[in-house]
C-alpha cells in the first residue's frame, strides 16, 4: 500500500515538474510525510530528464531531416495524384469490399426493378393488343385490337376446357365484318399491316376450328358460322389460311374439316376462290353473310 | 494537425516534424546512446511515418503512442542489425557531435554516459519507460498506450527504474547526487 502510494506521489511530483506546474520543493512540501523517501528519487529522475532534455539534435541535422521529410511527402503526394486513375480498379475493389452489404441490397433492388419492368413488358407484349394494333393503319387499329382481345379470351377458355360463350363468338364475327369494311382495298395497305391482318385472320381461323371441334353446342355451331365469316374475309383480302390436320372420321370436327381443303394454296387442291362460297358448307350458310 | 498531415498538408507535416523530431531523436539517443544512430534513425522514423500515416487511426492509439511505437521498432531493428554485424552497443564517440559548448559538452557527455550505462543494465520495460518518459517527454498515459500497459503499471515500473538508476548513478557520481539531495 505504501509502495503504491509512493509510486503515485513520485509520478505526481515528477509530472508537475516536467510540465512546469510546480518546482521540486513545491511538490515536496505537499507530501511532508513522504519527503524523505520521495526527494532523492525525484531529484534523480529530474536529473535524468534534464540531461535528456539538453540533448537536442544538431540544428543542421534537424533542418536536413525536415527538408528530406517534406520533399518526400511532396513527391508522395504528386505520385498519389498521378496514380489515382491507375488505381481505379483497386479502389473499386476496395469500395466493393467495404460496402458489400449495401451493394448487395442495391443490386437486389435494381434486379427487382428490372425484373418488374421486364415482366410488365412481356405481359404487355403477350397480350399483343397494342403491339399488333399499332402496326396496322390507325383507322382499323381499334377493330384489330378488339378482334385480338376477343381471340385471346376465346383461346384461353378453349384451352382451359371452359365453355365458350356463343355471344363472344358472335362478337368476333361482327368485329371481323366491321374490320373487313374498314380495311377496304387490302392490297393497298403497307406490307407490315397486311402481314399483321393476315396473321390475325389466320389465328382466328385456327381458333374457331378448335372451338368448333372441341366445344359443345351452342358454341360449336356458332364457331362454324364464324368460320364462314372468317373464310369470306380471307377470300376478299386474297390471303391464304393455314392448312389443318385431317380430322378423325366421324369426329366432332368432321363437318368443319371439310372446309380445310378448300382453302387457297393449301396442300390439298381446292376449288378456285370464285367457286368457294359459304354455301359449300351447309353449317355456315346461315351466317355466310352476317349482317353487322 | 494530424488529420491535415494525413491528407498530405505540407504545413501540418512540417508542424508535426517540428514538434516530434527532437523528442524522437532524444528517445532514440536514450535507447542507443549514439548520436549518429539517433540522427539516422530519427530521419528513418519520419520516413516510416510518411509511409504509414494514411493508415493511422485515432481509435487505436494517440498519435504520440503510434509514433513512438514506430521509433521503438526502428531501434529494435537497428539493434538486430548491430547484433548481426557483431557491433557492441556502447555509448560512443558520437556523443561528441553536439551544439553545446566544450565545458557543457564534457559535463553533459559524462552525465548522459552515466545515465546511458546505468539504463543499459535495467530490464527492457524499465529502459523503455525511462526513454519514453524522460527522453521523449511522454506523459504516463501516452507511455502506457505506447507500451500497451496500464498507467498504474507504468508508474510502478517508473518507480523501480528510478530507484535502480539512483543506486547505479550514485555509485558512479556520489558527490553530485549528495549535493543535489542536500540542496
GROMACS .gro file of C-alpha atoms in nm:
model
  475
    1UNK     CA    1   0.000   0.000   0.000
    2UNK     CA    2   0.281   0.235   0.092
    3UNK     CA    3   0.477   0.138  -0.218
    4UNK     CA    4   0.170   0.206  -0.428
    5UNK     CA    5   0.133   0.545  -0.260
    6UNK     CA    6   0.500   0.616  -0.328
    7UNK     CA    7   0.459   0.531  -0.699
    8UNK     CA    8   0.171   0.777  -0.726
    9UNK     CA    9   0.337   1.060  -0.532
   10UNK     CA   10   0.666   1.023  -0.716
   11UNK     CA   11   0.490   1.038  -1.050
   12UNK     CA   12   0.267   1.327  -0.944
   13UNK     CA   13   0.567   1.536  -0.836
   14UNK     CA   14   0.768   1.438  -1.142
   15UNK     CA   15   0.485   1.517  -1.384
   16UNK     CA   16   0.428   1.853  -1.216
   17UNK     CA   17   0.795   1.937  -1.264
   18UNK     CA   18   0.819   1.815  -1.624
   19UNK     CA   19   0.504   2.002  -1.719
   20UNK     CA   20   0.625   2.319  -1.545
   21UNK     CA   21   0.339   2.327  -1.294
   22UNK     CA   22   0.550   2.311  -0.975
   23UNK     CA   23   0.909   2.311  -0.866
   24UNK     CA   24   1.053   2.012  -0.684
   25UNK     CA   25   1.040   2.189  -0.349
   26UNK     CA   26   0.681   2.297  -0.401
   27UNK     CA   27   0.584   1.942  -0.475
   28UNK     CA   28   0.775   1.800  -0.181
   29UNK     CA   29   0.608   2.046   0.054
   30UNK     CA   30   0.277   1.888  -0.037
   31UNK     CA   31   0.390   1.549   0.093
   32UNK     CA   32   0.590   1.613   0.414
   33UNK     CA   33   0.542   1.261   0.545
   34UNK     CA   34   0.690   1.110   0.229
   35UNK     CA   35   0.950   1.376   0.161
   36UNK     CA   36   1.233   1.168   0.298
   37UNK     CA   37   1.163   0.883   0.058
   38UNK     CA   38   1.042   1.081  -0.242
   39UNK     CA   39   1.301   1.357  -0.259
   40UNK     CA   40   1.615   1.153  -0.354
   41UNK     CA   41   1.420   0.961  -0.619
   42UNK     CA   42   1.263   1.275  -0.752
   43UNK     CA   43   1.596   1.453  -0.785
   44UNK     CA   44   1.748   1.158  -0.964
   45UNK     CA   45   1.454   1.147  -1.203
   46UNK     CA   46   1.476   1.519  -1.267
   47UNK     CA   47   1.847   1.495  -1.334
   48UNK     CA   48   1.791   1.218  -1.587
   49UNK     CA   49   1.508   1.409  -1.753
   50UNK     CA   50   1.708   1.733  -1.768
   51UNK     CA   51   2.007   1.554  -1.914
   52UNK     CA   52   1.797   1.414  -2.194
   53UNK     CA   53   1.628   1.749  -2.250
   54UNK     CA   54   1.966   1.909  -2.306
   55UNK     CA   55   2.046   1.656  -2.574
   56UNK     CA   56   1.882   1.830  -2.864
   57UNK     CA   57   1.953   1.720  -3.219
   58UNK     CA   58   2.205   1.940  -3.403
   59UNK     CA   59   2.033   2.221  -3.592
   60UNK     CA   60   2.171   2.123  -3.931
   61UNK     CA   61   2.061   1.763  -3.881
   62UNK     CA   62   1.711   1.872  -3.793
   63UNK     CA   63   1.692   2.104  -4.094
   64UNK     CA   64   1.827   1.844  -4.331
   65UNK     CA   65   1.581   1.591  -4.197
   66UNK     CA   66   1.294   1.834  -4.231
   67UNK     CA   67   1.381   1.908  -4.593
   68UNK     CA   68   1.403   1.540  -4.679
   69UNK     CA   69   1.081   1.469  -4.494
   70UNK     CA   70   0.882   1.743  -4.668
   71UNK     CA   71   1.034   1.666  -5.008
   72UNK     CA   72   0.945   1.302  -4.971
   73UNK     CA   73   0.592   1.397  -4.862
   74UNK     CA   74   0.554   1.620  -5.167
   75UNK     CA   75   0.679   1.350  -5.402
   76UNK     CA   76   0.441   1.101  -5.248
   77UNK     CA   77   0.151   1.341  -5.284
   78UNK     CA   78   0.228   1.401  -5.652
   79UNK     CA   79   0.272   1.031  -5.716
   80UNK     CA   80  -0.056   0.965  -5.544
   81UNK     CA   81  -0.235   1.211  -5.769
   82UNK     CA   82  -0.070   1.072  -6.080
   83UNK     CA   83  -0.157   0.714  -5.997
   84UNK     CA   84  -0.510   0.798  -5.886
   85UNK     CA   85  -0.664   0.684  -6.211
   86UNK     CA   86  -0.431   0.388  -6.244
   87UNK     CA   87  -0.555   0.261  -5.909
   88UNK     CA   88  -0.918   0.296  -6.005
   89UNK     CA   89  -0.988  -0.080  -6.029
   90UNK     CA   90  -0.820  -0.133  -5.694
   91UNK     CA   91  -1.026   0.144  -5.537
   92UNK     CA   92  -1.343  -0.001  -5.685
   93UNK     CA   93  -1.249  -0.338  -5.540
   94UNK     CA   94  -1.183  -0.181  -5.203
   95UNK     CA   95  -1.513   0.003  -5.219
   96UNK     CA   96  -1.696  -0.319  -5.302
   97UNK     CA   97  -1.529  -0.495  -5.011
   98UNK     CA   98  -1.615  -0.217  -4.768
   99UNK     CA   99  -1.971  -0.162  -4.892
  100UNK     CA  100  -2.051  -0.520  -4.982
  101UNK     CA  101  -2.374  -0.532  -4.785
  102UNK     CA  102  -2.500  -0.203  -4.929
  103UNK     CA  103  -2.415  -0.312  -5.282
  104UNK     CA  104  -2.597  -0.642  -5.240
  105UNK     CA  105  -2.910  -0.457  -5.131
  106UNK     CA  106  -2.873  -0.210  -5.420
  107UNK     CA  107  -2.819  -0.490  -5.671
  108UNK     CA  108  -3.123  -0.671  -5.535
  109UNK     CA  109  -3.333  -0.356  -5.568
  110UNK     CA  110  -3.210  -0.293  -5.923
  111UNK     CA  111  -3.274  -0.656  -6.010
  112UNK     CA  112  -3.629  -0.633  -5.881
  113UNK     CA  113  -3.689  -0.315  -6.077
  114UNK     CA  114  -3.552  -0.464  -6.399
  115UNK     CA  115  -3.744  -0.787  -6.348
  116UNK     CA  116  -4.063  -0.593  -6.283
  117UNK     CA  117  -4.015  -0.383  -6.593
  118UNK     CA  118  -3.936  -0.690  -6.799
  119UNK     CA  119  -4.235  -0.878  -6.665
  120UNK     CA  120  -4.462  -0.585  -6.739
  121UNK     CA  121  -4.317  -0.561  -7.087
  122UNK     CA  122  -4.365  -0.933  -7.150
  123UNK     CA  123  -4.717  -0.925  -7.017
  124UNK     CA  124  -4.792  -0.631  -7.240
  125UNK     CA  125  -4.641  -0.799  -7.542
  126UNK     CA  126  -4.812  -1.133  -7.472
  127UNK     CA  127  -5.141  -0.952  -7.472
  128UNK     CA  128  -5.047  -0.845  -7.821
  129UNK     CA  129  -5.321  -0.591  -7.849
  130UNK     CA  130  -5.126  -0.274  -7.853
  131UNK     CA  131  -4.827  -0.412  -8.039
  132UNK     CA  132  -5.033  -0.565  -8.316
  133UNK     CA  133  -5.286  -0.292  -8.338
  134UNK     CA  134  -5.012  -0.034  -8.362
  135UNK     CA  135  -4.867  -0.198  -8.671
  136UNK     CA  136  -5.180  -0.164  -8.879
  137UNK     CA  137  -5.328   0.157  -9.019
  138UNK     CA  138  -5.476   0.372  -8.749
  139UNK     CA  139  -5.840   0.366  -8.884
  140UNK     CA  140  -5.858  -0.011  -8.848
  141UNK     CA  141  -5.635  -0.041  -8.542
  142UNK     CA  142  -5.925  -0.029  -8.291
  143UNK     CA  143  -6.107  -0.308  -8.472
  144UNK     CA  144  -5.790  -0.518  -8.493
  145UNK     CA  145  -5.725  -0.461  -8.124
  146UNK     CA  146  -6.080  -0.559  -8.035
  147UNK     CA  147  -6.059  -0.867  -8.255
  148UNK     CA  148  -5.734  -0.978  -8.096
  149UNK     CA  149  -5.867  -0.917  -7.745
  150UNK     CA  150  -6.168  -1.137  -7.812
  151UNK     CA  151  -5.945  -1.401  -7.969
  152UNK     CA  152  -5.727  -1.402  -7.659
  153UNK     CA  153  -6.022  -1.459  -7.432
  154UNK     CA  154  -6.157  -1.735  -7.651
  155UNK     CA  155  -5.816  -1.905  -7.677
  156UNK     CA  156  -5.783  -1.900  -7.301
  157UNK     CA  157  -6.126  -2.051  -7.243
  158UNK     CA  158  -6.090  -2.310  -7.518
  159UNK     CA  159  -5.752  -2.426  -7.392
  160UNK     CA  160  -5.876  -2.448  -7.034
  161UNK     CA  161  -6.177  -2.655  -7.139
  162UNK     CA  162  -6.418  -2.390  -7.016
  163UNK     CA  163  -6.744  -2.345  -7.202
  164UNK     CA  164  -6.714  -2.071  -7.459
  165UNK     CA  165  -6.991  -1.816  -7.476
  166UNK     CA  166  -7.167  -1.810  -7.817
  167UNK     CA  167  -7.209  -1.438  -7.770
  168UNK     CA  168  -6.832  -1.397  -7.768
  169UNK     CA  169  -6.811  -1.586  -8.095
  170UNK     CA  170  -7.084  -1.368  -8.244
  171UNK     CA  171  -6.895  -1.061  -8.127
  172UNK     CA  172  -6.589  -1.199  -8.302
  173UNK     CA  173  -6.788  -1.236  -8.622
  174UNK     CA  174  -6.926  -0.883  -8.601
  175UNK     CA  175  -6.585  -0.734  -8.539
  176UNK     CA  176  -6.440  -0.932  -8.829
  177UNK     CA  177  -6.707  -0.799  -9.064
  178UNK     CA  178  -6.654  -0.446  -8.938
  179UNK     CA  179  -6.281  -0.480  -8.990
  180UNK     CA  180  -6.338  -0.602  -9.343
  181UNK     CA  181  -6.542  -0.295  -9.425
  182UNK     CA  182  -6.278  -0.068  -9.271
  183UNK     CA  183  -5.983  -0.222  -9.449
  184UNK     CA  184  -6.125  -0.151  -9.792
  185UNK     CA  185  -5.873  -0.246 -10.058
  186UNK     CA  186  -5.642  -0.487  -9.878
  187UNK     CA  187  -5.359  -0.496 -10.136
  188UNK     CA  188  -5.316  -0.119 -10.099
  189UNK     CA  189  -5.216  -0.150  -9.734
  190UNK     CA  190  -4.849  -0.141  -9.649
  191UNK     CA  191  -4.668  -0.473  -9.615
  192UNK     CA  192  -4.647  -0.466  -9.237
  193UNK     CA  193  -5.020  -0.401  -9.197
  194UNK     CA  194  -5.103  -0.678  -9.447
  195UNK     CA  195  -4.888  -0.929  -9.262
  196UNK     CA  196  -5.046  -0.834  -8.933
  197UNK     CA  197  -5.402  -0.860  -9.062
  198UNK     CA  198  -5.321  -1.190  -9.233
  199UNK     CA  199  -5.181  -1.332  -8.910
  200UNK     CA  200  -5.486  -1.214  -8.714
  201UNK     CA  201  -5.729  -1.378  -8.955
  202UNK     CA  202  -5.520  -1.699  -8.965
  203UNK     CA  203  -5.514  -1.716  -8.584
  204UNK     CA  204  -5.886  -1.665  -8.580
  205UNK     CA  205  -5.939  -1.941  -8.833
  206UNK     CA  206  -5.745  -2.190  -8.615
  207UNK     CA  207  -5.921  -2.072  -8.302
  208UNK     CA  208  -6.264  -2.119  -8.449
  209UNK     CA  209  -6.172  -2.466  -8.575
  210UNK     CA  210  -6.061  -2.556  -8.226
  211UNK     CA  211  -6.386  -2.433  -8.076
  212UNK     CA  212  -6.596  -2.599  -8.346
  213UNK     CA  213  -6.430  -2.934  -8.279
  214UNK     CA  214  -6.400  -2.925  -7.901
  215UNK     CA  215  -6.686  -2.720  -7.765
  216UNK     CA  216  -7.041  -2.845  -7.724
  217UNK     CA  217  -7.338  -2.662  -7.874
  218UNK     CA  218  -7.430  -2.385  -7.889
  219UNK     CA  219  -7.066  -2.275  -7.910
  220UNK     CA  220  -6.962  -2.522  -8.178
  221UNK     CA  221  -7.227  -2.427  -8.439
  222UNK     CA  222  -7.165  -2.062  -8.365
  223UNK     CA  223  -6.796  -2.123  -8.425
  224UNK     CA  224  -6.876  -2.283  -8.761
  225UNK     CA  225  -7.076  -1.982  -8.862
  226UNK     CA  226  -6.789  -1.755  -8.757
  227UNK     CA  227  -6.554  -1.971  -8.959
  228UNK     CA  228  -6.762  -1.893  -9.264
  229UNK     CA  229  -6.726  -1.521  -9.198
  230UNK     CA  230  -6.355  -1.557  -9.148
  231UNK     CA  231  -6.314  -1.752  -9.469
  232UNK     CA  232  -6.515  -1.493  -9.652
  233UNK     CA  233  -6.292  -1.211  -9.529
  234UNK     CA  234  -5.982  -1.411  -9.613
  235UNK     CA  235  -6.105  -1.458  -9.964
  236UNK     CA  236  -6.193  -1.094 -10.006
  237UNK     CA  237  -5.846  -0.992  -9.892
  238UNK     CA  238  -5.683  -1.262 -10.103
  239UNK     CA  239  -5.494  -1.421  -9.816
  240UNK     CA  240  -5.414  -1.783  -9.752
  241UNK     CA  241  -5.549  -1.964  -9.450
  242UNK     CA  242  -5.344  -2.233  -9.275
  243UNK     CA  243  -5.378  -2.595  -9.366
  244UNK     CA  244  -5.548  -2.801  -9.099
  245UNK     CA  245  -5.464  -3.158  -9.000
  246UNK     CA  246  -5.716  -3.417  -9.115
  247UNK     CA  247  -5.990  -3.477  -8.863
  248UNK     CA  248  -6.072  -3.821  -8.737
  249UNK     CA  249  -6.354  -3.974  -8.945
  250UNK     CA  250  -6.685  -3.919  -8.777
  251UNK     CA  251  -6.525  -3.694  -8.517
  252UNK     CA  252  -6.683  -3.381  -8.390
  253UNK     CA  253  -6.499  -3.168  -8.635
  254UNK     CA  254  -6.560  -3.373  -8.940
  255UNK     CA  255  -6.802  -3.126  -9.085
  256UNK     CA  256  -6.571  -2.830  -9.029
  257UNK     CA  257  -6.267  -3.009  -9.158
  258UNK     CA  258  -6.431  -3.037  -9.491
  259UNK     CA  259  -6.368  -2.672  -9.539
  260UNK     CA  260  -5.996  -2.700  -9.497
  261UNK     CA  261  -5.908  -2.848  -9.837
  262UNK     CA  262  -6.100  -2.571  -9.998
  263UNK     CA  263  -5.852  -2.307  -9.882
  264UNK     CA  264  -5.646  -2.140 -10.149
  265UNK     CA  265  -5.287  -2.250 -10.182
  266UNK     CA  266  -5.342  -2.528  -9.935
  267UNK     CA  267  -5.155  -2.851  -9.981
  268UNK     CA  268  -5.475  -3.021 -10.089
  269UNK     CA  269  -5.604  -2.891 -10.421
  270UNK     CA  270  -5.905  -2.678 -10.367
  271UNK     CA  271  -6.159  -2.516 -10.591
  272UNK     CA  272  -6.091  -2.172 -10.718
  273UNK     CA  273  -6.176  -1.888 -10.481
  274UNK     CA  274  -6.461  -1.786 -10.701
  275UNK     CA  275  -6.633  -2.118 -10.659
  276UNK     CA  276  -6.571  -2.130 -10.286
  277UNK     CA  277  -6.877  -1.993 -10.123
  278UNK     CA  278  -7.012  -2.024  -9.774
  279UNK     CA  279  -7.281  -2.241  -9.921
  280UNK     CA  280  -7.021  -2.513  -9.970
  281UNK     CA  281  -7.052  -2.580  -9.603
  282UNK     CA  282  -7.410  -2.628  -9.502
  283UNK     CA  283  -7.334  -2.538  -9.144
  284UNK     CA  284  -7.211  -2.198  -9.244
  285UNK     CA  285  -7.477  -2.097  -9.485
  286UNK     CA  286  -7.698  -1.914  -9.245
  287UNK     CA  287  -7.421  -1.679  -9.137
  288UNK     CA  288  -7.225  -1.666  -9.454
  289UNK     CA  289  -7.301  -1.301  -9.486
  290UNK     CA  290  -7.379  -1.194  -9.136
  291UNK     CA  291  -7.515  -0.854  -9.102
  292UNK     CA  292  -7.307  -0.627  -8.876
  293UNK     CA  293  -0.294   1.881  -3.738
  294UNK     CA  294  -0.254   1.504  -3.762
  295UNK     CA  295  -0.562   1.477  -3.983
  296UNK     CA  296  -0.429   1.751  -4.210
  297UNK     CA  297  -0.094   1.574  -4.224
  298UNK     CA  298  -0.269   1.253  -4.319
  299UNK     CA  299  -0.426   1.439  -4.609
  300UNK     CA  300  -0.080   1.547  -4.721
  301UNK     CA  301  -0.090   1.908  -4.600
  302UNK     CA  302   0.269   2.031  -4.610
  303UNK     CA  303   0.239   2.284  -4.328
  304UNK     CA  304   0.080   2.028  -4.098
  305UNK     CA  305   0.356   1.781  -4.178
  306UNK     CA  306   0.613   2.048  -4.104
  307UNK     CA  307   0.449   2.120  -3.768
  308UNK     CA  308   0.446   1.753  -3.680
  309UNK     CA  309   0.813   1.733  -3.763
  310UNK     CA  310   0.897   2.037  -3.551
  311UNK     CA  311   0.701   1.905  -3.258
  312UNK     CA  312   0.820   1.546  -3.262
  313UNK     CA  313   1.160   1.525  -3.427
  314UNK     CA  314   1.360   1.639  -3.119
  315UNK     CA  315   1.161   1.402  -2.898
  316UNK     CA  316   1.212   1.110  -3.131
  317UNK     CA  317   1.578   1.196  -3.154
  318UNK     CA  318   1.614   1.200  -2.773
  319UNK     CA  319   1.422   0.880  -2.738
  320UNK     CA  320   1.649   0.702  -2.984
  321UNK     CA  321   1.954   0.857  -2.822
  322UNK     CA  322   1.835   0.725  -2.487
  323UNK     CA  323   1.787   0.381  -2.634
  324UNK     CA  324   2.103   0.359  -2.844
  325UNK     CA  325   2.339   0.605  -2.676
  326UNK     CA  326   2.478   0.703  -3.012
  327UNK     CA  327   2.411   1.041  -3.171
  328UNK     CA  328   2.486   0.915  -3.522
  329UNK     CA  329   2.235   0.639  -3.480
  330UNK     CA  330   1.990   0.883  -3.324
  331UNK     CA  331   2.020   1.120  -3.621
  332UNK     CA  332   1.986   0.849  -3.883
  333UNK     CA  333   1.713   0.659  -3.710
  334UNK     CA  334   1.509   0.971  -3.631
  335UNK     CA  335   1.506   1.058  -4.001
  336UNK     CA  336   1.418   0.700  -4.085
  337UNK     CA  337   1.132   0.707  -3.836
  338UNK     CA  338   0.981   1.011  -4.007
  339UNK     CA  339   1.007   0.843  -4.344
  340UNK     CA  340   0.821   0.546  -4.199
  341UNK     CA  341   0.562   0.790  -4.064
  342UNK     CA  342   0.507   0.920  -4.416
  343UNK     CA  343   0.454   0.569  -4.543
  344UNK     CA  344   0.212   0.474  -4.267
  345UNK     CA  345   0.030   0.791  -4.169
  346UNK     CA  346  -0.263   0.723  -4.404
  347UNK     CA  347  -0.332   0.407  -4.207
  348UNK     CA  348  -0.316   0.582  -3.871
  349UNK     CA  349  -0.646   0.569  -3.680
  350UNK     CA  350  -0.723   0.768  -3.369
  351UNK     CA  351  -0.932   0.496  -3.209
  352UNK     CA  352  -0.633   0.265  -3.181
  353UNK     CA  353  -0.391   0.499  -3.005
  354UNK     CA  354  -0.299   0.865  -2.970
  355UNK     CA  355  -0.062   0.987  -3.238
  356UNK     CA  356   0.233   1.010  -2.999
  357UNK     CA  357   0.191   0.647  -2.893
  358UNK     CA  358   0.168   0.542  -3.258
  359UNK     CA  359   0.476   0.746  -3.348
  360UNK     CA  360   0.689   0.611  -3.065
  361UNK     CA  361   0.593   0.255  -3.148
  362UNK     CA  362   0.746   0.321  -3.487
  363UNK     CA  363   1.051   0.467  -3.318
  364UNK     CA  364   1.072   0.167  -3.085
  365UNK     CA  365   1.053  -0.072  -3.380
  366UNK     CA  366   1.327   0.124  -3.557
  367UNK     CA  367   1.551   0.091  -3.251
  368UNK     CA  368   1.484  -0.281  -3.222
  369UNK     CA  369   1.553  -0.324  -3.593
  370UNK     CA  370   1.877  -0.129  -3.561
  371UNK     CA  371   1.982  -0.336  -3.263
  372UNK     CA  372   1.926  -0.657  -3.457
  373UNK     CA  373   2.140  -0.528  -3.741
  374UNK     CA  374   2.416  -0.436  -3.499
  375UNK     CA  375   2.395  -0.774  -3.335
  376UNK     CA  376   2.422  -0.937  -3.675
  377UNK     CA  377   2.728  -0.724  -3.752
  378UNK     CA  378   2.881  -0.801  -3.413
  379UNK     CA  379   2.891  -0.437  -3.315
  380UNK     CA  380   2.858  -0.367  -2.946
  381UNK     CA  381   2.602  -0.112  -2.843
  382UNK     CA  382   2.800   0.135  -2.645
  383UNK     CA  383   2.777   0.497  -2.562
  384UNK     CA  384   3.027   0.614  -2.817
  385UNK     CA  385   3.224   0.895  -2.958
  386UNK     CA  386   2.915   1.001  -3.145
  387UNK     CA  387   2.804   1.193  -2.840
  388UNK     CA  388   3.078   1.446  -2.910
  389UNK     CA  389   2.878   1.581  -3.201
  390UNK     CA  390   2.663   1.836  -3.030
  391UNK     CA  391   2.575   2.200  -3.043
  392UNK     CA  392   2.681   2.262  -2.686
  393UNK     CA  393   2.998   2.434  -2.575
  394UNK     CA  394   3.312   2.235  -2.478
  395UNK     CA  395   3.266   2.251  -2.098
  396UNK     CA  396   2.897   2.181  -2.109
  397UNK     CA  397   2.963   1.912  -2.361
  398UNK     CA  398   3.201   1.724  -2.135
  399UNK     CA  399   2.965   1.751  -1.840
  400UNK     CA  400   2.667   1.654  -2.048
  401UNK     CA  401   2.853   1.370  -2.213
  402UNK     CA  402   2.952   1.233  -1.874
  403UNK     CA  403   2.606   1.265  -1.739
  404UNK     CA  404   2.449   1.111  -2.043
  405UNK     CA  405   2.715   0.847  -2.041
  406UNK     CA  406   2.634   0.763  -1.680
  407UNK     CA  407   2.266   0.754  -1.747
  408UNK     CA  408   2.309   0.552  -2.059
  409UNK     CA  409   2.536   0.299  -1.891
  410UNK     CA  410   2.304   0.269  -1.597
  411UNK     CA  411   1.996   0.239  -1.814
  412UNK     CA  412   2.158  -0.039  -2.015
  413UNK     CA  413   2.152  -0.251  -1.702
  414UNK     CA  414   1.781  -0.205  -1.647
  415UNK     CA  415   1.521  -0.453  -1.764
  416UNK     CA  416   1.373  -0.371  -2.104
  417UNK     CA  417   1.042  -0.238  -1.968
  418UNK     CA  418   1.223  -0.001  -1.730
  419UNK     CA  419   1.455   0.120  -2.007
  420UNK     CA  420   1.155   0.183  -2.225
  421UNK     CA  421   0.975   0.380  -1.954
  422UNK     CA  422   1.282   0.593  -1.886
  423UNK     CA  423   1.329   0.666  -2.256
  424UNK     CA  424   0.965   0.749  -2.318
  425UNK     CA  425   0.904   0.949  -2.001
  426UNK     CA  426   1.230   1.142  -1.969
  427UNK     CA  427   1.380   1.149  -2.316
  428UNK     CA  428   1.068   1.165  -2.534
  429UNK     CA  429   0.871   1.361  -2.276
  430UNK     CA  430   0.558   1.150  -2.297
  431UNK     CA  431   0.300   1.155  -2.020
  432UNK     CA  432   0.228   0.844  -1.819
  433UNK     CA  433  -0.089   0.791  -2.022
  434UNK     CA  434   0.098   0.819  -2.354
  435UNK     CA  435   0.373   0.593  -2.227
  436UNK     CA  436   0.116   0.338  -2.118
  437UNK     CA  437  -0.051   0.342  -2.461
  438UNK     CA  438   0.283   0.314  -2.638
  439UNK     CA  439   0.386   0.016  -2.429
  440UNK     CA  440   0.043  -0.142  -2.420
  441UNK     CA  441   0.035  -0.134  -2.039
  442UNK     CA  442  -0.182   0.024  -1.774
  443UNK     CA  443  -0.093   0.362  -1.629
  444UNK     CA  444  -0.059   0.218  -1.278
  445UNK     CA  445   0.180  -0.040  -1.412
  446UNK     CA  446   0.387   0.228  -1.582
  447UNK     CA  447   0.413   0.423  -1.256
  448UNK     CA  448   0.536   0.113  -1.075
  449UNK     CA  449   0.791   0.043  -1.347
  450UNK     CA  450   0.899   0.406  -1.342
  451UNK     CA  451   0.947   0.399  -0.965
  452UNK     CA  452   1.158   0.083  -0.980
  453UNK     CA  453   1.368   0.220  -1.266
  454UNK     CA  454   1.441   0.543  -1.080
  455UNK     CA  455   1.540   0.352  -0.767
  456UNK     CA  456   1.784   0.141  -0.965
  457UNK     CA  457   1.920   0.435  -1.161
  458UNK     CA  458   1.979   0.623  -0.841
  459UNK     CA  459   2.169   0.329  -0.698
  460UNK     CA  460   2.383   0.291  -1.008
  461UNK     CA  461   2.438   0.660  -1.068
  462UNK     CA  462   2.508   0.717  -0.701
  463UNK     CA  463   2.792   0.471  -0.726
  464UNK     CA  464   2.921   0.645  -1.038
  465UNK     CA  465   2.882   1.002  -0.915
  466UNK     CA  466   2.810   1.004  -0.544
  467UNK     CA  467   2.922   1.363  -0.488
  468UNK     CA  468   2.676   1.518  -0.729
  469UNK     CA  469   2.386   1.316  -0.601
  470UNK     CA  470   2.457   1.413  -0.244
  471UNK     CA  471   2.489   1.776  -0.344
  472UNK     CA  472   2.152   1.780  -0.508
  473UNK     CA  473   1.992   1.591  -0.224
  474UNK     CA  474   2.123   1.832   0.036
  475UNK     CA  475   2.044   2.137  -0.173
   0.00000   0.00000   0.00000
